PDB file of C-alpha atoms in Angstrom:
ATOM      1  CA  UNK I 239      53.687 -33.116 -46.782  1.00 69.00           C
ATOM      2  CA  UNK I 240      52.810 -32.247 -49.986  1.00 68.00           C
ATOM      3  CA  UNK I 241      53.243 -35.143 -51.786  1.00 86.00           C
ATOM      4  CA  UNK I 242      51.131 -37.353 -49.328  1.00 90.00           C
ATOM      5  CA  UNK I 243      47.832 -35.784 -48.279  1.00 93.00           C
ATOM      6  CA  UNK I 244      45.688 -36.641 -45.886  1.00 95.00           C
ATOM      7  CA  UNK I 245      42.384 -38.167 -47.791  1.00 95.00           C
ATOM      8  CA  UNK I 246      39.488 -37.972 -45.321  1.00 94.00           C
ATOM      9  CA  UNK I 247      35.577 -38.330 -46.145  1.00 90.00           C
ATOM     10  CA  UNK I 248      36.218 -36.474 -49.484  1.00 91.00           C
ATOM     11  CA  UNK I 249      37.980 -33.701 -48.029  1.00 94.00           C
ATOM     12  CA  UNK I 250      41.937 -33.479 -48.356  1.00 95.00           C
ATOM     13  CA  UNK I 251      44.442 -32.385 -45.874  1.00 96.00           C
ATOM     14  CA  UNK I 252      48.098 -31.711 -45.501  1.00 95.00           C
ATOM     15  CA  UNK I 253      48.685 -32.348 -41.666  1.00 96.00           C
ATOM     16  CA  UNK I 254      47.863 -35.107 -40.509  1.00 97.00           C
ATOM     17  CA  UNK I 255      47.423 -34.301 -37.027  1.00 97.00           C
ATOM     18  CA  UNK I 256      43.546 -33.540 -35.274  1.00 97.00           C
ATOM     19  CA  UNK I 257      43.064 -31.036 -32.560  1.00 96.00           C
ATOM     20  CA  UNK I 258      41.113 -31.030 -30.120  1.00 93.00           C
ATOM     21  CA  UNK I 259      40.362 -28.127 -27.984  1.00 89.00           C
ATOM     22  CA  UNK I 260      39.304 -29.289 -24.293  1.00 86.00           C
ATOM     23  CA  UNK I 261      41.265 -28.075 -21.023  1.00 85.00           C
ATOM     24  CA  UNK I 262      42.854 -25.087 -22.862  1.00 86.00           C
ATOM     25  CA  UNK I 263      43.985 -22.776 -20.202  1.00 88.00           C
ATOM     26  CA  UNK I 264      43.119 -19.841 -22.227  1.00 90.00           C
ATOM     27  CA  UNK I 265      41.966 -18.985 -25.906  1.00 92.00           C
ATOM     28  CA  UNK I 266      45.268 -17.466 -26.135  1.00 92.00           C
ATOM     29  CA  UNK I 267      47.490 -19.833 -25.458  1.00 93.00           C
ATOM     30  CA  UNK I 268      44.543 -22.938 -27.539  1.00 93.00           C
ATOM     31  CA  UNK I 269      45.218 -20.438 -30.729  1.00 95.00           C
ATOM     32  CA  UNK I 270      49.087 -20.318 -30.017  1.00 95.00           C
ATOM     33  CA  UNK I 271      48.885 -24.128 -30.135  1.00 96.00           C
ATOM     34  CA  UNK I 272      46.560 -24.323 -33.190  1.00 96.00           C
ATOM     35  CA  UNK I 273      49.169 -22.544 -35.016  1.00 97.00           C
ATOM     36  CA  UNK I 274      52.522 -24.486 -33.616  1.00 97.00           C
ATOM     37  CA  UNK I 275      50.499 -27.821 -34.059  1.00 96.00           C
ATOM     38  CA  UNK I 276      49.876 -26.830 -38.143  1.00 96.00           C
ATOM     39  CA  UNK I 277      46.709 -28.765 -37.768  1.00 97.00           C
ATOM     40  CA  UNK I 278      44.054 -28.084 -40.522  1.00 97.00           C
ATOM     41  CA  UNK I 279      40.997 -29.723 -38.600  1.00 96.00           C
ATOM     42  CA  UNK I 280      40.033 -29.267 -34.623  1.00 95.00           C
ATOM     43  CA  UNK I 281      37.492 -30.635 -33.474  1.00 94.00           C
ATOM     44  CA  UNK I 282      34.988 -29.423 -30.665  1.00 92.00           C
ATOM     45  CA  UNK I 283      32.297 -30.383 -28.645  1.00 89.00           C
ATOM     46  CA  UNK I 284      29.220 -29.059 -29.185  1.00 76.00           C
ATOM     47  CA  UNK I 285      27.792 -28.724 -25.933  1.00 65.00           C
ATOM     48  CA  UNK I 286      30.838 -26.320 -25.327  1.00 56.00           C
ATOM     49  CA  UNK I 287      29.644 -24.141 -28.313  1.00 57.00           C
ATOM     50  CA  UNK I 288      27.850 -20.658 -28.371  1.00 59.00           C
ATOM     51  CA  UNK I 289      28.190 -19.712 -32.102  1.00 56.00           C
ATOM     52  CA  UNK I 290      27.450 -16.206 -31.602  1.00 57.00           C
ATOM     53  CA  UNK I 291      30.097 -15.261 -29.002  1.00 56.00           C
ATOM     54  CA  UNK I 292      32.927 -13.325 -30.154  1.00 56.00           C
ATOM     55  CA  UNK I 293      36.302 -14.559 -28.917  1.00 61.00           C
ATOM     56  CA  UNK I 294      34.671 -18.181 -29.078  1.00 84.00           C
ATOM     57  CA  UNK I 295      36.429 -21.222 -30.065  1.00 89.00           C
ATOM     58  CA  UNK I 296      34.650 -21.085 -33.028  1.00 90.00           C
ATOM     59  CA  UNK I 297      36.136 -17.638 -34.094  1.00 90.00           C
ATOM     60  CA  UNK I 298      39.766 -18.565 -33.651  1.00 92.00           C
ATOM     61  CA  UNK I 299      39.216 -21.590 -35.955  1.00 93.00           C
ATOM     62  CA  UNK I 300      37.564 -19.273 -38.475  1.00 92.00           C
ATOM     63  CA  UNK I 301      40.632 -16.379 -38.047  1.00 93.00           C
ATOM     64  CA  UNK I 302      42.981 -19.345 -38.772  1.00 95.00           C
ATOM     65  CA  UNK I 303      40.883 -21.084 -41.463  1.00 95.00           C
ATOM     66  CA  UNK I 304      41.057 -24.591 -39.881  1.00 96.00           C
ATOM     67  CA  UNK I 305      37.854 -26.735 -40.048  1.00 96.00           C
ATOM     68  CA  UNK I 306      35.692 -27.824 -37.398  1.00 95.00           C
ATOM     69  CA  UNK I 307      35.014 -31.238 -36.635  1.00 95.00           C
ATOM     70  CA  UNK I 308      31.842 -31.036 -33.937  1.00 95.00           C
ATOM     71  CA  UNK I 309      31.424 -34.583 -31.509  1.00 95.00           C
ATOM     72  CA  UNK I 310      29.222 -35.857 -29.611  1.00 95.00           C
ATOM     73  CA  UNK I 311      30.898 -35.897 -26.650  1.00 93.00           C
ATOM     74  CA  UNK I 312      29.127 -36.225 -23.314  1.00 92.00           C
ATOM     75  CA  UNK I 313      26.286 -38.877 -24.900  1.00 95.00           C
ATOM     76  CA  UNK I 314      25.535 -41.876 -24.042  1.00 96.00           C
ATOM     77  CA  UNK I 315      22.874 -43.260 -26.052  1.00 97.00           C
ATOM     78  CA  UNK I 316      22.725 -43.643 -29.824  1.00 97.00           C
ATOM     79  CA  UNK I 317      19.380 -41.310 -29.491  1.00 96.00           C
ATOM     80  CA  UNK I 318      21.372 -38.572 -27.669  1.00 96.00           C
ATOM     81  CA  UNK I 319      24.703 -38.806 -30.251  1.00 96.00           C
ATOM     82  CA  UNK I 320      22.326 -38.721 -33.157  1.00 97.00           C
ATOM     83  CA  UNK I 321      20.472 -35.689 -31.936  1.00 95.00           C
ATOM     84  CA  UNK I 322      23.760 -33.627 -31.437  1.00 95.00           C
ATOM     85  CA  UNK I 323      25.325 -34.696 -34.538  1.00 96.00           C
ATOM     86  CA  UNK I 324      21.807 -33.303 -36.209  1.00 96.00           C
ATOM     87  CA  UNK I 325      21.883 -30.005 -34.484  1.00 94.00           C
ATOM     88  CA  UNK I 326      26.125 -29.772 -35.212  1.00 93.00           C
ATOM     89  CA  UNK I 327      25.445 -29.849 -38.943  1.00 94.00           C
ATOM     90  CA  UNK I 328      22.674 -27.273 -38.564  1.00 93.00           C
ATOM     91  CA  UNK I 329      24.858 -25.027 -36.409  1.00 91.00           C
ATOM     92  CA  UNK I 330      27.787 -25.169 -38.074  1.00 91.00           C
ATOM     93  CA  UNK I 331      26.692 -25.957 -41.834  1.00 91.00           C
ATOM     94  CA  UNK I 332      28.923 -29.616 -42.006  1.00 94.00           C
ATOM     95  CA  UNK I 333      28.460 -33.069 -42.365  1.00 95.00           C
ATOM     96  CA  UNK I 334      31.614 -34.377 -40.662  1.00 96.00           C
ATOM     97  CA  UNK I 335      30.729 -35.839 -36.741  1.00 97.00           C
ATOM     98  CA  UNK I 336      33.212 -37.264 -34.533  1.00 97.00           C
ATOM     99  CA  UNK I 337      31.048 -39.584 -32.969  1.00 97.00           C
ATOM    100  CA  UNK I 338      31.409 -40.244 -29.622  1.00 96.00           C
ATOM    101  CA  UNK I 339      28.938 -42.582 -27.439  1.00 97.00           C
ATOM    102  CA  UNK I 340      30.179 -43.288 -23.690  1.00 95.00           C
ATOM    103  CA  UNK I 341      29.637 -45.938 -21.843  1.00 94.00           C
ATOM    104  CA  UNK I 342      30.093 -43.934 -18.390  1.00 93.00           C
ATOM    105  CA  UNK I 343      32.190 -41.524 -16.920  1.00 91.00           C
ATOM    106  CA  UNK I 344      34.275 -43.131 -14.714  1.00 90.00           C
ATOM    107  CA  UNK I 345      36.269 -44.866 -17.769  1.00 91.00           C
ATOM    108  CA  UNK I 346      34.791 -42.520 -20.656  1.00 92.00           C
ATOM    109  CA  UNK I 347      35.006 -45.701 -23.079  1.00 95.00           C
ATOM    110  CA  UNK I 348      32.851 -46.457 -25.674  1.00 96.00           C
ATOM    111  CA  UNK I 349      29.722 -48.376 -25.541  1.00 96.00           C
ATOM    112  CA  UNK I 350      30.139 -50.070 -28.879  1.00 96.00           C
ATOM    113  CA  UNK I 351      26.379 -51.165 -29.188  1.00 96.00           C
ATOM    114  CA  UNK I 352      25.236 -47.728 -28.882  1.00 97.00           C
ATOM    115  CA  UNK I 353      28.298 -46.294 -31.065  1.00 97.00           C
ATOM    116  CA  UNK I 354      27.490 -48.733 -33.639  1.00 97.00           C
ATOM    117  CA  UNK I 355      23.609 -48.043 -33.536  1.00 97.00           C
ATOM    118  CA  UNK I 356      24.343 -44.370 -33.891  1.00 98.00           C
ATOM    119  CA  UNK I 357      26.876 -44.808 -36.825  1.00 98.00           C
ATOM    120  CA  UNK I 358      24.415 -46.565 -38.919  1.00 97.00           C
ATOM    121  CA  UNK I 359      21.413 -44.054 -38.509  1.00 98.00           C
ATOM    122  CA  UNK I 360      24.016 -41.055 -39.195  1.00 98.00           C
ATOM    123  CA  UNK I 361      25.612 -42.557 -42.248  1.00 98.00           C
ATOM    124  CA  UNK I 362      22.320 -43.077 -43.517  1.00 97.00           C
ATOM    125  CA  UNK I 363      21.506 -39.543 -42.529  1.00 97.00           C
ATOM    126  CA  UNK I 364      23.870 -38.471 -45.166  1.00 96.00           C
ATOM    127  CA  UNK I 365      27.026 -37.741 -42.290  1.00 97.00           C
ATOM    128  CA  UNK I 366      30.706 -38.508 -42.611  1.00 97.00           C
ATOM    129  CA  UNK I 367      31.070 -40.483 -39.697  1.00 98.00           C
ATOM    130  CA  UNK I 368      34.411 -40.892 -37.772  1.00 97.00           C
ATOM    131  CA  UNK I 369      33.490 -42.933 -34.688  1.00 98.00           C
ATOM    132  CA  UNK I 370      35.850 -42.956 -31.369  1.00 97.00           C
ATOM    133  CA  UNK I 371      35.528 -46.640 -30.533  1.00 97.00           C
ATOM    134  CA  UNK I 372      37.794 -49.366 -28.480  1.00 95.00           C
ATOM    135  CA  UNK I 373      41.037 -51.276 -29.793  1.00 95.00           C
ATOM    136  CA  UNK I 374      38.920 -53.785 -31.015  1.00 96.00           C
ATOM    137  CA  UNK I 375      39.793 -54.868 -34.890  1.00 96.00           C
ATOM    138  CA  UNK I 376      36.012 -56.898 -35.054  1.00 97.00           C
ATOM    139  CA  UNK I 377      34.357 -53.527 -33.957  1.00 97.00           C
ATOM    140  CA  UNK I 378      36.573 -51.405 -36.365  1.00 97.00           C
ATOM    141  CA  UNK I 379      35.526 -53.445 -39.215  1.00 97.00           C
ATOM    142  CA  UNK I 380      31.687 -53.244 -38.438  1.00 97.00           C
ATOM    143  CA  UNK I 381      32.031 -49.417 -38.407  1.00 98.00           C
ATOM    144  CA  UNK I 382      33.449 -49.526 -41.556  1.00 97.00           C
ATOM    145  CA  UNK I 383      30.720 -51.826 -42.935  1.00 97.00           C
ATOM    146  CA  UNK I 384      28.465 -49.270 -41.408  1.00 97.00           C
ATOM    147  CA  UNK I 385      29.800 -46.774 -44.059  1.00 97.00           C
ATOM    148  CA  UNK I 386      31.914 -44.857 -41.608  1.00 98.00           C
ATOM    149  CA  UNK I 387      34.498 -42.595 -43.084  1.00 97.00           C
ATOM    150  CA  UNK I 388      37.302 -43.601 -40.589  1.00 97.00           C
ATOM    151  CA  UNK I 389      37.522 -45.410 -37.629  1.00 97.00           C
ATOM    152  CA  UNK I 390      39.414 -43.726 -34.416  1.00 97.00           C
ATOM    153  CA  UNK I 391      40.692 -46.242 -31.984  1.00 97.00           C
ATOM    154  CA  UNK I 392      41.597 -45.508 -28.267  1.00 96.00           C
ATOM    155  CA  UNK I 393      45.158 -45.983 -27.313  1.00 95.00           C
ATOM    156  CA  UNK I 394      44.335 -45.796 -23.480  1.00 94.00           C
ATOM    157  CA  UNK I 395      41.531 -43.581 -21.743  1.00 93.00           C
ATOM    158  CA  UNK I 396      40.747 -40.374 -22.706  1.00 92.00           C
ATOM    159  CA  UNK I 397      43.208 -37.594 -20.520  1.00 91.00           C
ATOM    160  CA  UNK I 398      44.887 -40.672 -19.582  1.00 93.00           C
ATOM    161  CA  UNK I 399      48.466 -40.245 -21.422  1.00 94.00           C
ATOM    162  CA  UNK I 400      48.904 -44.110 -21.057  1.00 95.00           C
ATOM    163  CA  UNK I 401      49.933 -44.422 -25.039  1.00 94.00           C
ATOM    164  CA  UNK I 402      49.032 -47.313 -27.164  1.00 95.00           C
ATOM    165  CA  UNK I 403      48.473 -49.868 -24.612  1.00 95.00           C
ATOM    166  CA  UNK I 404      48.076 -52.590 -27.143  1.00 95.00           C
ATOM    167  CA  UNK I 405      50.097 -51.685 -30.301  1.00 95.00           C
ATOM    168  CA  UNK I 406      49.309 -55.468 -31.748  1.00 95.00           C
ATOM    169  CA  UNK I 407      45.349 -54.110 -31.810  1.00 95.00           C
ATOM    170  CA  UNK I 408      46.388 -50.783 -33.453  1.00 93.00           C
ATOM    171  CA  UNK I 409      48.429 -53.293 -36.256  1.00 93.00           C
ATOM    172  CA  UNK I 410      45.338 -55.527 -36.688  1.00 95.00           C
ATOM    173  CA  UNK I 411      43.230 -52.567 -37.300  1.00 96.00           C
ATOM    174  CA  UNK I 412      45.076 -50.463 -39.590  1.00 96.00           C
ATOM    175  CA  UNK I 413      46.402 -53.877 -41.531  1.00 94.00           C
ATOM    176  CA  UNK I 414      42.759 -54.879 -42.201  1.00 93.00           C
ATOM    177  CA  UNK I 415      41.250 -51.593 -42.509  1.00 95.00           C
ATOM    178  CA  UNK I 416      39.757 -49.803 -46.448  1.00 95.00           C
ATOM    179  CA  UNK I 417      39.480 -46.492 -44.334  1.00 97.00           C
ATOM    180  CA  UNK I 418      41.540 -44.005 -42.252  1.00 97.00           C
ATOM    181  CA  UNK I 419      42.684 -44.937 -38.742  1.00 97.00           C
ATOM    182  CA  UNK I 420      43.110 -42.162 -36.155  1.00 98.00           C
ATOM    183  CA  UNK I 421      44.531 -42.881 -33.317  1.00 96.00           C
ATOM    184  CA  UNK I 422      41.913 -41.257 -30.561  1.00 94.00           C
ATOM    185  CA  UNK I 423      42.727 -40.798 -27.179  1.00 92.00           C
ATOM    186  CA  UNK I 424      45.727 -41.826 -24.760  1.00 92.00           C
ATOM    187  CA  UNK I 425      48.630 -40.051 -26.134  1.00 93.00           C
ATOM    188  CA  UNK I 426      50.504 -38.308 -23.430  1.00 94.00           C
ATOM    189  CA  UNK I 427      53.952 -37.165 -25.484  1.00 96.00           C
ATOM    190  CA  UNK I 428      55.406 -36.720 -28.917  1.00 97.00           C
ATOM    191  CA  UNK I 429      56.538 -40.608 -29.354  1.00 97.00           C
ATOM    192  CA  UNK I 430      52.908 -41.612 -28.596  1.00 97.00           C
ATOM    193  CA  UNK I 431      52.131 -39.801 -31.651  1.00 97.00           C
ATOM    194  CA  UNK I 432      55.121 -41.508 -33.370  1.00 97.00           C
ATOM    195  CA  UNK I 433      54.358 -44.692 -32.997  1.00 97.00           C
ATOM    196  CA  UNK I 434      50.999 -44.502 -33.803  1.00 97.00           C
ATOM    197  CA  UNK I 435      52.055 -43.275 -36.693  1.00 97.00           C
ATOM    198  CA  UNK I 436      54.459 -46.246 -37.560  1.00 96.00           C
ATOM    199  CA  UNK I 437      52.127 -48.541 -36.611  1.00 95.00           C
ATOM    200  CA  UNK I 438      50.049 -47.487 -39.775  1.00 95.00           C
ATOM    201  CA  UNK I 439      47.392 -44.709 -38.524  1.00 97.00           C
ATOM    202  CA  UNK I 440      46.984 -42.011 -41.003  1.00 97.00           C
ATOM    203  CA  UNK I 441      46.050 -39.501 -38.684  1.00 97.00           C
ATOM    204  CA  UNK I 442      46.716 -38.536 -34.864  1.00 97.00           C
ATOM    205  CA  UNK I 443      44.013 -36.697 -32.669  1.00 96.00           C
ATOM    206  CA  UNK I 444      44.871 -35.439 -29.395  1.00 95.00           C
ATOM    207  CA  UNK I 445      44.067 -32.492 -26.802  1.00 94.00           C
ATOM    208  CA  UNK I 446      44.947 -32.914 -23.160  1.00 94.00           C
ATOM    209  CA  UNK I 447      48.311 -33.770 -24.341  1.00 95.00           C
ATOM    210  CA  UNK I 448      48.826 -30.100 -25.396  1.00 96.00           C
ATOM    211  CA  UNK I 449      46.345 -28.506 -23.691  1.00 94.00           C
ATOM    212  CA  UNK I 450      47.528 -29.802 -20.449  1.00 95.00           C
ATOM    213  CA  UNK I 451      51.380 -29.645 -20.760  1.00 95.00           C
ATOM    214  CA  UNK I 452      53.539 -27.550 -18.829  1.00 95.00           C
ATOM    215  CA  UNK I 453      54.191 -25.950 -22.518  1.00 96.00           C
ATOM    216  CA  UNK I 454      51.146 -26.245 -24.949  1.00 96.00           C
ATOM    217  CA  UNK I 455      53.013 -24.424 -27.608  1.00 96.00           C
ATOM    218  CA  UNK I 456      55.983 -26.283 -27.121  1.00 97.00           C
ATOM    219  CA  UNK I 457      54.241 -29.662 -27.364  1.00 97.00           C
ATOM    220  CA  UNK I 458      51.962 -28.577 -30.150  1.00 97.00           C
ATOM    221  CA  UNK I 459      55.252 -28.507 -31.973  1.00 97.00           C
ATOM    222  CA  UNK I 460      56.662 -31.655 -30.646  1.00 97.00           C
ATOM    223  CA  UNK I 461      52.838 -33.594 -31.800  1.00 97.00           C
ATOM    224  CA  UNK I 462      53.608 -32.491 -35.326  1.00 97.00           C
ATOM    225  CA  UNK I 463      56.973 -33.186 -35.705  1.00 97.00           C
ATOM    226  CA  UNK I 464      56.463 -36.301 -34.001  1.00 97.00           C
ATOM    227  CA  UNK I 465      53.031 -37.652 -36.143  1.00 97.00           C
ATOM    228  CA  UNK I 466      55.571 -36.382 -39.909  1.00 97.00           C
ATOM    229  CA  UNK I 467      58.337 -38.326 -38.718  1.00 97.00           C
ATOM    230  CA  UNK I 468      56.280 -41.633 -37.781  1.00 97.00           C
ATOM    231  CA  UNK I 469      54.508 -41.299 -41.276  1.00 97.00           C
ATOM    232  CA  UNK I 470      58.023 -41.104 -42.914  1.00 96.00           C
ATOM    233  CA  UNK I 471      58.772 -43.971 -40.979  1.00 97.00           C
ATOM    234  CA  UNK I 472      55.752 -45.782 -42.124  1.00 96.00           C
ATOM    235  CA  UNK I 473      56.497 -45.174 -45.611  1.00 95.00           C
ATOM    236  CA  UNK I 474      60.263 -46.046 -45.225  1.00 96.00           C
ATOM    237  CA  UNK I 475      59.598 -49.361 -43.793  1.00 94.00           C
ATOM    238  CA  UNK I 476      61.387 -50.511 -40.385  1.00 91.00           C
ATOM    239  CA  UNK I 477      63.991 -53.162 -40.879  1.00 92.00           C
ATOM    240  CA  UNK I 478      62.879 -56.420 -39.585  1.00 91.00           C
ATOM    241  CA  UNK I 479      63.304 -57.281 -36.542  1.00 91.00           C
ATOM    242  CA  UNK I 480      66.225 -59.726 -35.512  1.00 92.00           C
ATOM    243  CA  UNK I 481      67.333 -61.691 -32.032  1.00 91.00           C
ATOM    244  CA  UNK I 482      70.483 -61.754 -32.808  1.00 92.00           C
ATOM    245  CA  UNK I 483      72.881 -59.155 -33.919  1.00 91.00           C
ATOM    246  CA  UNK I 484      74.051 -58.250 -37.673  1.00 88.00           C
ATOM    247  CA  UNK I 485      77.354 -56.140 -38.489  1.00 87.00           C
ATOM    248  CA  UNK I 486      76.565 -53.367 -40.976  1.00 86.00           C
ATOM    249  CA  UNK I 487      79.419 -52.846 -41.805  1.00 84.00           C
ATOM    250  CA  UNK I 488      80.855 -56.010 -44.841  1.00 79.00           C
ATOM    251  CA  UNK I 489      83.078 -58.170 -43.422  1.00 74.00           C
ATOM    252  CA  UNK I 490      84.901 -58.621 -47.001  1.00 77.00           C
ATOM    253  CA  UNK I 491      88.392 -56.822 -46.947  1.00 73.00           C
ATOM    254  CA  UNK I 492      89.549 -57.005 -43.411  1.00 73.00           C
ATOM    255  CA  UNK I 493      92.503 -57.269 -41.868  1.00 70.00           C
ATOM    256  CA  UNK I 494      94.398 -61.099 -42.519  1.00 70.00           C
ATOM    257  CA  UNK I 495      96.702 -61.055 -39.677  1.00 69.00           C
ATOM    258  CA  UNK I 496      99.425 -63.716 -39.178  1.00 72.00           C
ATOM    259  CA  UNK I 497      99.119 -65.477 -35.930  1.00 69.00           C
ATOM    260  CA  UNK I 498     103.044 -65.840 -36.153  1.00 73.00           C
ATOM    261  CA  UNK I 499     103.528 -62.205 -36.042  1.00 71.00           C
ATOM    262  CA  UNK I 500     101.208 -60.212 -33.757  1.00 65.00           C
ATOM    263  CA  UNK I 501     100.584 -56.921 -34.456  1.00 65.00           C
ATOM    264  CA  UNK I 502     101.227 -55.783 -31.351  1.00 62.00           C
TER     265      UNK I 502
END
């Protein structure tokens, strides 16, 4: 939407949806899905990356000029996160780092001590940080403190397709928040995306719930419908909600019937 960008770490965009690129089935059918989705930024992991193979990742995002976001994924120290970020932006000649420090692999969650060590050595290293971190508003507003460029909540595990598990969270966050929220993880179908969306987030990032469908195109298509009409929504505002019913249509001008004479 033209008239709305996306404003992230300097840089503007006009989709607001992230890509990821994990569990394609194919580089055919990821690049079919980069192009339904309409997203402008993808990001990758950088232990999956061999710059200088043709028919890479890396060359489909250059043939359709979206921009790469590296992560960390697959650390799980600050030391380890901070060392990949630092070889990403020599690779790949950029200062934007998803930052993502795990806690284990069993639940792939962050370990916000370590994600909150690394975020304040990177920022001072000059990155635009956009950490993955829990539902937690406290934590979201220390990585901002930090200087992080966004903050990108989970709404349920990673692969997971739970959704927003706690939508009141997601509220707190983006209510509170001076910087983007993404939601990060957990979104298994197009209203995920949606209600993120309504719920305030200025971006969505996803992958296994395109990747991984029975139709990546199809659900490329269905994410970014779904994240444009849930930012329309925001903007529109939703009509309170009521526990009791209200007629929308007046009740001036109806029908005065005589009780002497029914009408039928």
């Amino acid at each position: 939407m033209a008239d709305d960008p996306f404003l992230l770490g300097g840089l503007s965009f006009s989709s607001r949806l992230i890509m990821g690129t994990g569990g394609a089935p194919s580089i055919d059918v990821l690049e079919r899905s980069l192009i339904a989705s309409g997203t402008e930024l993808t990001t990758v992991a950088m232990r999956r990356l061999d710059p200088g193979v043709s028919g890479s990742v890396l060359s489909v995002l250059d043939r359709l000029g979206i921009r790469v976001l590296p992560n960390t994924a697959g650390c799980f120290t600050a030391g380890e996160a901070v060392l990949t970020a630092r070889l990403a932006r020599e690779a790949l000649s950029t200062d934007l780092v998803k930052l993502e420090v795990i806690a284990d692999e069993r639940t792939l969650l962050p370990d916000p001590v370590e994600l909150l060590d690394a975020a304040e050595i990177l920022v001072d290293d000059g990155f635009t940080v956009l950490p993955y971190t829990n539902d937690d508003p406290v934590l979201a507003r220390k990585l901002e403190d930090v200087g992080c460029a966004a903050v990108m909540p989970l709404g349920s595990p990673i692969g997971s397709g739970l959704g927003i598990r706690n939508p009141h969270n997601f509220q707190l966050i983006t209510e509170r928040a001076g910087v983007p929220v993404i939601l990060d993880a957990g979104a298994g179908t197009a209203s995920d995306a949606a209600l993120a969306m309504e719920l305030g987030c200025s971006a969505v990032m996803l992958a296994s719930a395109v990747t991984r469908a029975q139709e990546p195109e199809l659900m490329a298509a269905a994410m970014r419908h779904a994240v444009d009409g849930g930012r329309l929504a925001h903007r529109a505002g939703r009509i309170p909600r009521r526990h009791f019913a209200r007629a929308s249509s007046p009740t001036e001008g109806t029908a005065d019937l005589d009780p002497e004479r029914p009408a039928f």
